[in-house]
Coordinates of C-alpha atoms (C1' of nucleotides) in Angstrom, one line a residue:
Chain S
X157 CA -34.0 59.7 -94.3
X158 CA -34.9 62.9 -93.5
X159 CA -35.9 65.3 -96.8
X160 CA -34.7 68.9 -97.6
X161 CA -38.4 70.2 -96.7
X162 CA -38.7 68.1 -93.5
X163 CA -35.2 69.7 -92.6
X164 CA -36.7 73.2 -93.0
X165 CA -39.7 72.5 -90.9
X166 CA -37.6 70.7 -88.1
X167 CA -35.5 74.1 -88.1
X168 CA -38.4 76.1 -87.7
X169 CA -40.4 74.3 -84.8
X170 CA -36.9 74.4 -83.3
X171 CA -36.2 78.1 -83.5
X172 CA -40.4 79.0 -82.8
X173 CA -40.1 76.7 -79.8
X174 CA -37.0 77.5 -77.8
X175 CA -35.0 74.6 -78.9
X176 CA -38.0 72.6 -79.8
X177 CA -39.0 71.8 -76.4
X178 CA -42.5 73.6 -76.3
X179 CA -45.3 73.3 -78.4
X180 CA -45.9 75.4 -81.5
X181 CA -48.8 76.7 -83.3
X182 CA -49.8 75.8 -86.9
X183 CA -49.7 79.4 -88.0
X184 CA -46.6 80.2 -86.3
X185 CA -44.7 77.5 -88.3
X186 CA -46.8 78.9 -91.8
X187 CA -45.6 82.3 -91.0
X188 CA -41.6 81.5 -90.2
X189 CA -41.8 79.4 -93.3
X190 CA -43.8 82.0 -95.2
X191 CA -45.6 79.1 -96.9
X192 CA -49.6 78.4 -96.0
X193 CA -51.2 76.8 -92.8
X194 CA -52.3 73.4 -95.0
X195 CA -48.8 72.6 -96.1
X196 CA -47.9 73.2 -92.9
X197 CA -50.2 70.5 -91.5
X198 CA -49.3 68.4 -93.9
X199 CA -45.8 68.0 -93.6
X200 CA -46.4 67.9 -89.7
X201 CA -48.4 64.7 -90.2
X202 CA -44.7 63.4 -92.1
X203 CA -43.1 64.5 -89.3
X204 CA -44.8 62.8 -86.6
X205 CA -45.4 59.7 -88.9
X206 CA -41.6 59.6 -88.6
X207 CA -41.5 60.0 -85.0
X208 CA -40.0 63.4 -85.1
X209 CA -42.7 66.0 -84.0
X210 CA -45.8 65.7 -81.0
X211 CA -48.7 66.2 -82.6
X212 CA -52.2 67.0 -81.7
X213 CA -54.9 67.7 -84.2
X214 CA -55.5 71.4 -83.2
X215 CA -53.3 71.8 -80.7
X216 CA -50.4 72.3 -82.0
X217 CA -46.4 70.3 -82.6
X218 CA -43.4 69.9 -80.1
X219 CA -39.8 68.0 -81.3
X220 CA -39.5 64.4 -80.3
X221 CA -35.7 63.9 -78.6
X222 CA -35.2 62.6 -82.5
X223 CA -36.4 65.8 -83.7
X224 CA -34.8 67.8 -82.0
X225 CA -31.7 66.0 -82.1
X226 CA -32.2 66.5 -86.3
X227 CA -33.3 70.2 -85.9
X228 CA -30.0 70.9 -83.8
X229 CA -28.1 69.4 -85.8
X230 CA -29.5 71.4 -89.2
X231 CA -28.7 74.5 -87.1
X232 CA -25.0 73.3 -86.2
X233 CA -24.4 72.8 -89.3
X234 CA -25.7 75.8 -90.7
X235 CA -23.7 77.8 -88.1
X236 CA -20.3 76.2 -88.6
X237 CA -20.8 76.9 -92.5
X238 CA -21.5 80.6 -91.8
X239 CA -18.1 80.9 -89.6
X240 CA -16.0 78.8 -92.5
X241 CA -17.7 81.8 -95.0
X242 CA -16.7 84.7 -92.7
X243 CA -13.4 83.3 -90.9
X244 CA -12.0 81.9 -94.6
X245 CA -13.8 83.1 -97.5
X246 CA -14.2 86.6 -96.9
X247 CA -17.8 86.9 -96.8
X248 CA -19.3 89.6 -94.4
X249 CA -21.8 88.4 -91.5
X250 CA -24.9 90.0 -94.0
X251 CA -23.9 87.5 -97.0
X252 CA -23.8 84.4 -95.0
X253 CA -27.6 83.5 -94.4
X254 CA -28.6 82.5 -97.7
X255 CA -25.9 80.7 -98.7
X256 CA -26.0 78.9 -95.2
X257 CA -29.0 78.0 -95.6
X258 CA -28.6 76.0 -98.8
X259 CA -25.3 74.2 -96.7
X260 CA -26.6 72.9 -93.8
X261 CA -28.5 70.0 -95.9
X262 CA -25.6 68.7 -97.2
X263 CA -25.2 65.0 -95.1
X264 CA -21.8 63.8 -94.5
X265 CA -20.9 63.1 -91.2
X266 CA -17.4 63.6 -91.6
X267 CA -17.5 66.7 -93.5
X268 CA -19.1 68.5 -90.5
X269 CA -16.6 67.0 -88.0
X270 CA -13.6 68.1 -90.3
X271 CA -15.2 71.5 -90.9
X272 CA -16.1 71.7 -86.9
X273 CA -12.2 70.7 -86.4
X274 CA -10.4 73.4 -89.5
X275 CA -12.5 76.3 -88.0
X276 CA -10.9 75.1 -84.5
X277 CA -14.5 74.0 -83.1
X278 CA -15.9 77.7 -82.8
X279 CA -18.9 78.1 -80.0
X280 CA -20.5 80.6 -82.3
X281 CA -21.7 81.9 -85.4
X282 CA -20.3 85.3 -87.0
X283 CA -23.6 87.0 -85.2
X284 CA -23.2 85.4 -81.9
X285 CA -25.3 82.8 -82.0
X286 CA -24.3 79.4 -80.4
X287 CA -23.1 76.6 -82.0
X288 CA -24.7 73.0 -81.4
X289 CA -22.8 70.0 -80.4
X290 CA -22.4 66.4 -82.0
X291 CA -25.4 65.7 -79.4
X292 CA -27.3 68.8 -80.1
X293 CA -26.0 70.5 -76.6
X294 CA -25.9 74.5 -76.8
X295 CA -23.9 76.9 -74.7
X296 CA -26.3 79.2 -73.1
X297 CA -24.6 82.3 -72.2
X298 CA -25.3 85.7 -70.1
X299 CA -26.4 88.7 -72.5
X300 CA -29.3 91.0 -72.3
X301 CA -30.6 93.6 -75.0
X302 CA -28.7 96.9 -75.2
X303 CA -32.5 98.6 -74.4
X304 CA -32.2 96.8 -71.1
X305 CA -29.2 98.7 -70.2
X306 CA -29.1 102.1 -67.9
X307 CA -27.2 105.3 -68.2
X308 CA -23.9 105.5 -68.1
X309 CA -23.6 101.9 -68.0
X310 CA -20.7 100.0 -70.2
X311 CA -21.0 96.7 -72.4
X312 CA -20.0 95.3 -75.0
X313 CA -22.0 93.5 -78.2
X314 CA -22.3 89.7 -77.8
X315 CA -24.6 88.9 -80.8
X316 CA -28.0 90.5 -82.5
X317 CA -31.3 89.3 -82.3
X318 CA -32.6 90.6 -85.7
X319 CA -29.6 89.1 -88.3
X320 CA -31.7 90.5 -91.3
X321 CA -29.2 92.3 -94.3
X322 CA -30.8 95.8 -93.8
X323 CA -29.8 96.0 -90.0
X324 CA -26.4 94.3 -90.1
X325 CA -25.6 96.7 -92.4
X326 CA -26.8 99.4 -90.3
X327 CA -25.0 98.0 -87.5
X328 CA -21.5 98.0 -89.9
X329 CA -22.6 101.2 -91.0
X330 CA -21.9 102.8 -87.4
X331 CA -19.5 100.5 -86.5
X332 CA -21.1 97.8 -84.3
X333 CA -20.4 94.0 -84.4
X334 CA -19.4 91.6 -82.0
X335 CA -17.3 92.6 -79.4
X336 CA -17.6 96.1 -79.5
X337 CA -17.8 98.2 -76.8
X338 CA -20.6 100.2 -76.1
X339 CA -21.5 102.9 -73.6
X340 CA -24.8 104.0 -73.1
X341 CA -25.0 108.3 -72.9
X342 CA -28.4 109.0 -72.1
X343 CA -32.2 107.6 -72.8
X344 CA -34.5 109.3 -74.2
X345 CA -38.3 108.8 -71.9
X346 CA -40.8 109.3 -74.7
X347 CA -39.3 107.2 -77.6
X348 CA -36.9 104.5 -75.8
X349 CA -33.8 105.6 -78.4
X350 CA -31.0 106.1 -76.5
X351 CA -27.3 108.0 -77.6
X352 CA -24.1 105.7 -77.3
X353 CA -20.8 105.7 -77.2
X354 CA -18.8 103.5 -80.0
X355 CA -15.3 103.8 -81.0
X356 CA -15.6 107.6 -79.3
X357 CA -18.5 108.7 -81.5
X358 CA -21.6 109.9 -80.5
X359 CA -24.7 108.1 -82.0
X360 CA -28.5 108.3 -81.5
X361 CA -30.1 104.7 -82.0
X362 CA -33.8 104.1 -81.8
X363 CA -35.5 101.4 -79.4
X364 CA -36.5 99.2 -82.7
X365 CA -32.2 99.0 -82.6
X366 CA -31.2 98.8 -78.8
X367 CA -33.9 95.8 -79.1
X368 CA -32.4 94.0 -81.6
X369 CA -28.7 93.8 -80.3
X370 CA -27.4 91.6 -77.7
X371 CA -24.8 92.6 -74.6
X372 CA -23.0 91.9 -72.1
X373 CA -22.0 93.3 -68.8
X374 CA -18.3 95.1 -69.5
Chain X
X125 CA -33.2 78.9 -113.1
X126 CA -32.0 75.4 -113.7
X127 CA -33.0 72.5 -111.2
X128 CA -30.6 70.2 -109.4
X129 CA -32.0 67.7 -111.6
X130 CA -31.5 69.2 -114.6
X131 CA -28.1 70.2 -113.2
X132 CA -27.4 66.6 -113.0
X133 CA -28.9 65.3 -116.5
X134 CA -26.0 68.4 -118.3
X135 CA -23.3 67.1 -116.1
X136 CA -24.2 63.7 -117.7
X137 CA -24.2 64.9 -121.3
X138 CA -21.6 66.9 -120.6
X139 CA -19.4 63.4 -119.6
X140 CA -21.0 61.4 -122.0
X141 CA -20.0 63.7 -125.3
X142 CA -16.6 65.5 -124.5
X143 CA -17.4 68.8 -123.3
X144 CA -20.6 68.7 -124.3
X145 CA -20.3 69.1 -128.1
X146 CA -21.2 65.4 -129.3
X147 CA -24.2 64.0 -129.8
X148 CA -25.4 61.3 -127.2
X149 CA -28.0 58.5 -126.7
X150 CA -31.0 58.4 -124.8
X151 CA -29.6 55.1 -123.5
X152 CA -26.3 56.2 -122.7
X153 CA -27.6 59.6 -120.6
X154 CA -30.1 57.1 -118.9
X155 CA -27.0 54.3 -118.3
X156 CA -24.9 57.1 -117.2
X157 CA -27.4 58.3 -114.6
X158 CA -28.6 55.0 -113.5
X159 CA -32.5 55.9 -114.7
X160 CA -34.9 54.6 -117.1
X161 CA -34.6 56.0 -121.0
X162 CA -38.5 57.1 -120.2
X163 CA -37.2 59.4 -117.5
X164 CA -34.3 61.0 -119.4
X165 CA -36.9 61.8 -122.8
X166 CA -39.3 63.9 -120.1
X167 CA -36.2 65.5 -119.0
X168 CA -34.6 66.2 -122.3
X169 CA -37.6 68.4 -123.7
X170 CA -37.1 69.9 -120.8
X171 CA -33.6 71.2 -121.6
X172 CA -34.1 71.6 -124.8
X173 CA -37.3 74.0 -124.4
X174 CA -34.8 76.7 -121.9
X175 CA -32.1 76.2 -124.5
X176 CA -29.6 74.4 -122.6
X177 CA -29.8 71.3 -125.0
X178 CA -30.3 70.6 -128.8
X179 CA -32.3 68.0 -129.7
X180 CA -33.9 65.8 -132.2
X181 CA -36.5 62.9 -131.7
X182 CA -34.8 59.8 -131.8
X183 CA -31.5 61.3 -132.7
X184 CA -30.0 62.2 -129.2
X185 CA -29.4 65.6 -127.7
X186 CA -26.1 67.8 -127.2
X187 CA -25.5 70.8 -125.3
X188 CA -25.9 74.3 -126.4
X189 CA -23.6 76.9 -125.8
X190 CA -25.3 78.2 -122.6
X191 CA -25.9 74.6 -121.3
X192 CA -22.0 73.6 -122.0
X193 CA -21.5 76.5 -120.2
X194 CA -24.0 75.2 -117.0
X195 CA -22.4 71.9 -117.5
X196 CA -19.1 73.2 -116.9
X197 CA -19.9 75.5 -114.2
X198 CA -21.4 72.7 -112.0
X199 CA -18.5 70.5 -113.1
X200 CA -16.3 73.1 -111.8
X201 CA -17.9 73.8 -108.4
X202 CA -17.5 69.6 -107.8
X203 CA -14.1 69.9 -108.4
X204 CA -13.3 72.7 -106.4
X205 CA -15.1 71.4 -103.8
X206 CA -13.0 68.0 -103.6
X207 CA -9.7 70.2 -103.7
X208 CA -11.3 71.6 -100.8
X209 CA -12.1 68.2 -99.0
X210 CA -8.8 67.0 -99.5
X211 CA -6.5 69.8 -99.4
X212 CA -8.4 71.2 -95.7
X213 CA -10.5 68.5 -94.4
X214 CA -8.5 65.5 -94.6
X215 CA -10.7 63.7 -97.2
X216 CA -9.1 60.8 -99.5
X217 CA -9.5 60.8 -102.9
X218 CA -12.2 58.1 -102.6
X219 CA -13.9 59.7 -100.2
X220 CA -14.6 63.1 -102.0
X221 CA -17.2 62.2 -104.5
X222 CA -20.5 61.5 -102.6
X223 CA -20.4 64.9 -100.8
X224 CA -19.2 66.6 -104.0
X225 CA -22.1 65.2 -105.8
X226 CA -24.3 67.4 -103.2
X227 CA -22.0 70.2 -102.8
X228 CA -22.0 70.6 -106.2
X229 CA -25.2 72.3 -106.7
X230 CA -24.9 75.0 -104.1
X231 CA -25.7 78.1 -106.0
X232 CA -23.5 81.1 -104.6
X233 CA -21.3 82.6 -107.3
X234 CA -19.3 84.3 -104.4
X235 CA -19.0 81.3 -102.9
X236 CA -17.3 79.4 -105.6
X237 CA -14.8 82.3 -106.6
X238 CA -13.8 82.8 -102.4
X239 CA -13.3 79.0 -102.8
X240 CA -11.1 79.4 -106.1
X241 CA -9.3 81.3 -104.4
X242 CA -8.9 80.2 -101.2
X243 CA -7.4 76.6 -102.4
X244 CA -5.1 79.2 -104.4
X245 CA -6.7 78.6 -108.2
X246 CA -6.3 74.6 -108.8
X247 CA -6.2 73.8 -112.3
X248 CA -6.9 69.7 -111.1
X249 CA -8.7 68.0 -108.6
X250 CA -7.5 65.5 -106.5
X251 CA -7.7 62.8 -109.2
X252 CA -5.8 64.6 -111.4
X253 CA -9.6 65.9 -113.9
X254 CA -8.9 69.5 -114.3
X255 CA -10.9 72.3 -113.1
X256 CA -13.0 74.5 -116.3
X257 CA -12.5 77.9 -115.7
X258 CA -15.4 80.3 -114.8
X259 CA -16.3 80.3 -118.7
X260 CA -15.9 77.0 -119.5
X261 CA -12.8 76.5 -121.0
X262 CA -10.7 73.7 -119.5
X263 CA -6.7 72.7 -119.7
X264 CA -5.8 70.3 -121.5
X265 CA -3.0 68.5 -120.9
X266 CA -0.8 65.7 -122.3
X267 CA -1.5 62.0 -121.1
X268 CA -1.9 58.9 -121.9
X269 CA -2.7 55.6 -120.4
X270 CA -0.4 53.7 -118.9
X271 CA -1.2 50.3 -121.0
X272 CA 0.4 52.5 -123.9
X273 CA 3.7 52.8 -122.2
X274 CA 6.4 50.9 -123.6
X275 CA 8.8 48.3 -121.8
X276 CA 11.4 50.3 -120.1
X277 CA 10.3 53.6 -119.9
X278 CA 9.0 55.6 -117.1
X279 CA 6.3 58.1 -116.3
X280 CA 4.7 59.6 -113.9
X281 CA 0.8 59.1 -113.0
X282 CA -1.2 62.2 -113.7
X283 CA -4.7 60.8 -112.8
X284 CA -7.4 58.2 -113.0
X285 CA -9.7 57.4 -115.7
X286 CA -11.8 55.0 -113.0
X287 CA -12.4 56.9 -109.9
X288 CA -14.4 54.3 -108.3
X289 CA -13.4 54.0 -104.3
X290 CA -12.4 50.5 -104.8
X291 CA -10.2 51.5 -107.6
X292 CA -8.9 54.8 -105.8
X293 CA -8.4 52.4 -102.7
X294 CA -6.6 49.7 -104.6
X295 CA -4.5 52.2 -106.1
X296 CA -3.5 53.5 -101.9
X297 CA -2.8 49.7 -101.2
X298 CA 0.4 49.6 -104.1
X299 CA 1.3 53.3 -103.3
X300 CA -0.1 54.7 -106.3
X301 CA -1.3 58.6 -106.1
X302 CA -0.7 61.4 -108.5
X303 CA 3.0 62.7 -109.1
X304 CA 4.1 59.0 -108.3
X305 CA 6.8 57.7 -110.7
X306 CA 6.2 54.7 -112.4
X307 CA 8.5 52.1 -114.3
X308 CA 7.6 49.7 -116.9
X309 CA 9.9 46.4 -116.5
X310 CA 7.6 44.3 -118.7
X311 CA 4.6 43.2 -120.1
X312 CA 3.0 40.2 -120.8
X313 CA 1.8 39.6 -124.4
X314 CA -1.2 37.0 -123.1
X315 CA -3.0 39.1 -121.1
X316 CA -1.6 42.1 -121.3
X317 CA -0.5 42.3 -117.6
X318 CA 2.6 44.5 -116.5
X319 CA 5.2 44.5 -114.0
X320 CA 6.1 47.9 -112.9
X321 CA 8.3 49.8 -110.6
X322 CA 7.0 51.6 -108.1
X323 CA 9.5 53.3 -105.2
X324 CA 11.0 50.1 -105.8
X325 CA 8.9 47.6 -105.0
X326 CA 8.0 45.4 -108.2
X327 CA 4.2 44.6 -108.3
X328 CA 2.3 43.3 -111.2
X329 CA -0.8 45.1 -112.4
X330 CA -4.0 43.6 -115.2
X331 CA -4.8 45.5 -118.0
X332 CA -7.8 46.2 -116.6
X333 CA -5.5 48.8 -113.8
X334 CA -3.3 50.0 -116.4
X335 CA -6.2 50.8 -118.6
X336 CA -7.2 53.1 -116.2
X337 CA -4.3 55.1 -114.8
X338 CA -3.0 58.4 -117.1
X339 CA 0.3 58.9 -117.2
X340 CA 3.0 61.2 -118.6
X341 CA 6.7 60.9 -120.1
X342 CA 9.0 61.4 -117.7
Chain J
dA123 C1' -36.8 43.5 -148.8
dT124 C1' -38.9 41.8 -145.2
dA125 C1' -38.7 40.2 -140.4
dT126 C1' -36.6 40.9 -136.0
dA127 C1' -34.4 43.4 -132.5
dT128 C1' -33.3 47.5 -130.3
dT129 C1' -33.9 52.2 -129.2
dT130 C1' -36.8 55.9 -128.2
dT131 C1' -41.0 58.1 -127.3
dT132 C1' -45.7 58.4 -125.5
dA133 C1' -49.4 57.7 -122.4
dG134 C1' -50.8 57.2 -118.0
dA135 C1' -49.7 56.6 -113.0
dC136 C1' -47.5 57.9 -108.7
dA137 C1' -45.1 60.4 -104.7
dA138 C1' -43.5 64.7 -102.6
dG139 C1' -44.6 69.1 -101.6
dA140 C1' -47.1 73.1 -102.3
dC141 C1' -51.6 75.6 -103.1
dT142 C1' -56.9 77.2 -102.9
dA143 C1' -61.3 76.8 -101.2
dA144 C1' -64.3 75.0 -98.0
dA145 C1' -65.3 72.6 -93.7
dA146 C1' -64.5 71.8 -88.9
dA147 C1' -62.7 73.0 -84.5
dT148 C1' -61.4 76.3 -81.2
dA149 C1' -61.3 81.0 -79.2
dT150 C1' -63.4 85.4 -78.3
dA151 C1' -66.9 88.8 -77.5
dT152 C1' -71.0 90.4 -76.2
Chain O
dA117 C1' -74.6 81.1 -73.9
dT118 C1' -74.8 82.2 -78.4
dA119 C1' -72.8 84.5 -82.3
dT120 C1' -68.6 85.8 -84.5
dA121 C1' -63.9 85.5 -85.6
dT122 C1' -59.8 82.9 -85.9
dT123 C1' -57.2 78.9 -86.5
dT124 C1' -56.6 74.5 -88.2
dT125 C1' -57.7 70.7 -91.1
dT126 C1' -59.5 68.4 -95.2
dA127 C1' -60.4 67.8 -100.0
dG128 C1' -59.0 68.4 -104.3
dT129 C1' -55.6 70.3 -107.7
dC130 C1' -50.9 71.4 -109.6
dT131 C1' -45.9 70.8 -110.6
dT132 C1' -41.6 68.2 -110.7
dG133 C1' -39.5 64.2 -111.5
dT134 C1' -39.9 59.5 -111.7
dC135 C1' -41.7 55.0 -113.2
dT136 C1' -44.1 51.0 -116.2
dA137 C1' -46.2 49.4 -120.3
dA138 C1' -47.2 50.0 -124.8
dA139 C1' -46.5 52.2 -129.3
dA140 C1' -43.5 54.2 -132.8
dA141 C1' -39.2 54.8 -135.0
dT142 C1' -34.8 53.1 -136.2
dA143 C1' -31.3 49.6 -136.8
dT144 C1' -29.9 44.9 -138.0
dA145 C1' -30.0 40.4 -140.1
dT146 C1' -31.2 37.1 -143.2

DNA sequence: ATATATTTTTAGACAAGACTAAAAATATAT
DNA sequence: ATATATTTTTAGTCTTGTCTAAAAATATAT
């Protein structure tokens, strides 16, 4: 059985290490966690006691196929429970996280498949993230940040990087979420913000933003 | 903020003393909960020192006003959430409980009410046990059990005292479920047994089953 | 009313998970 | 290469919730 905490810490190496395939440092974990570096290397002995985590003394953790199979599956849950709030119970893309976060430990088997199968098996979350499979399989897909994009260049908003309350907020604030179309007016050379186009308005948006959002080409 | 454990020891006194208001044993919270009477005295001074419980050494506890109220709130959120198992993910009624028991204690009072309202503002759950109201106050309606129905008169099963999965499944087996009408063609003075009418098929039930079904006039 | 049985509480121990402070290992800088 | 800084681990403590065994209180029976 794998605990609530050991859930948390699997989710973390996962996310630090892109999909929990490259080794993570101590620290990194202590910080994403905001807990402390010891509690950290404690509950990384657990982990690889239980044949889910790599782990050197000193040098740092990977995922086992097991543990990553566990931290994909935390974050497919988690994701599929953020679309059911949004798509059904009118909550906006800002209120989701925390209340995610408490429902991707609930274990039932069933009641992920059924909830996978009412919210017609959705690839993403309501900020663009993918969705995992059953086998812990994730649809990469093309998208760049909105700071990579030139002049007069169109696309259109595929996810955000940054998913915090303050900057989805922002983003509703001026109109932005997924699948909005964006056109890019001019840069500006000595701070990176650049003026858009969205919805026909005119907005200024610093670097800090144009980093945080995901495109596509369109 | 209250624990899931403590969560779990009100929903247990709440059970155990209607609503709450009656005094209860040691022994029957710790029978109840399938734990030792050691466990439930720890957990008890516990409740009782943020309010939530009234006790008295060697007496037994009961709720206060504000832990009938926690009772009843968790109490609620299980019963939504097996309205919402059944009603949109193709649950049973004896397969709700386990996951209910865990969903249960998510803490999101957004999330509940969405939920209320989403499922259209049950007043029962799928076993026919109706749902408290965000203050506490539950419906109370008229049934009895069906070992008090006379020969020759029919009703109409309202819910389940047991709602243990082998009960809830033996139950599926004769065609039993809530709204179903039932006949009584006559009942056995030895052991108390009953032959009743179901969609017209005869089938003879113990005491033991008739003891445990709630039924209405009609 | 006294002895016996039952219930409840206390005392002490344990596991999980977190923390602080100090020690050990590794990395960095001159 | 040696000193300094940083990172990581260890050792020991704390809290929550649980347990066992023993003591205390209450209930029951003769």
């Amino acid at each position: 059985m794998v605990t609530l905490s050991e859930e948390n810490y699997l989710k973390a190496i996962y996310h630090l290490g892109k999909q929990g395939s490259v080794v993570v440092s101590t620290n990194a974990i202590a910080e994403q966690m905001e807990t402390k570096a010891s509690s950290v290397t404690d509950m990384i002995k657990k982990l690889a006691d239980k044949n889910l985590a790599n782990y050197i003394k000193y040098q740092g953790v990977s995922l086992t196929k097991e543990g990553r199979l566990a931290a994909a599956s935390v974050v497919r849950k988690h994701r599929l429970w953020e679309v059911l709030l949004v798509e059904k119970l009118n909550f906006s893309w800002d209120e989701v996280h925390e209340v995610a976060e408490q429902l991707e430990h609930i274990k039932s088997e069933k009641l992920i498949n059924e909830l996978d199968a009412f919210l017609n098996y959705p690839e993403e979350d309501p900020h663009g993230d993918p969705i995992p499979d059953k086998e812990g399989n994730i649809k990469k897909v093309e998208k760049i940040l909105l700071s990579q994009v030139d002049e007069n260049q169109s696309c259109i908003c595929v996810g955000v990087k940054d998913s915090s309350t303050d900057f989805l907020k922002y983003l509703d604030k001026h109109h932005i979420s997924l699948g909005t179309s964006i056109k890019i007016i001019s840069k500006e050379k000595f701070d990176e913000s650049m003026t858009i186009n969205v919805n026909n308005a005119l907005i200024n948006i610093s670097k800090i933003v144009s980093n945080n959002i995901y495109v596509k080409k369109g």
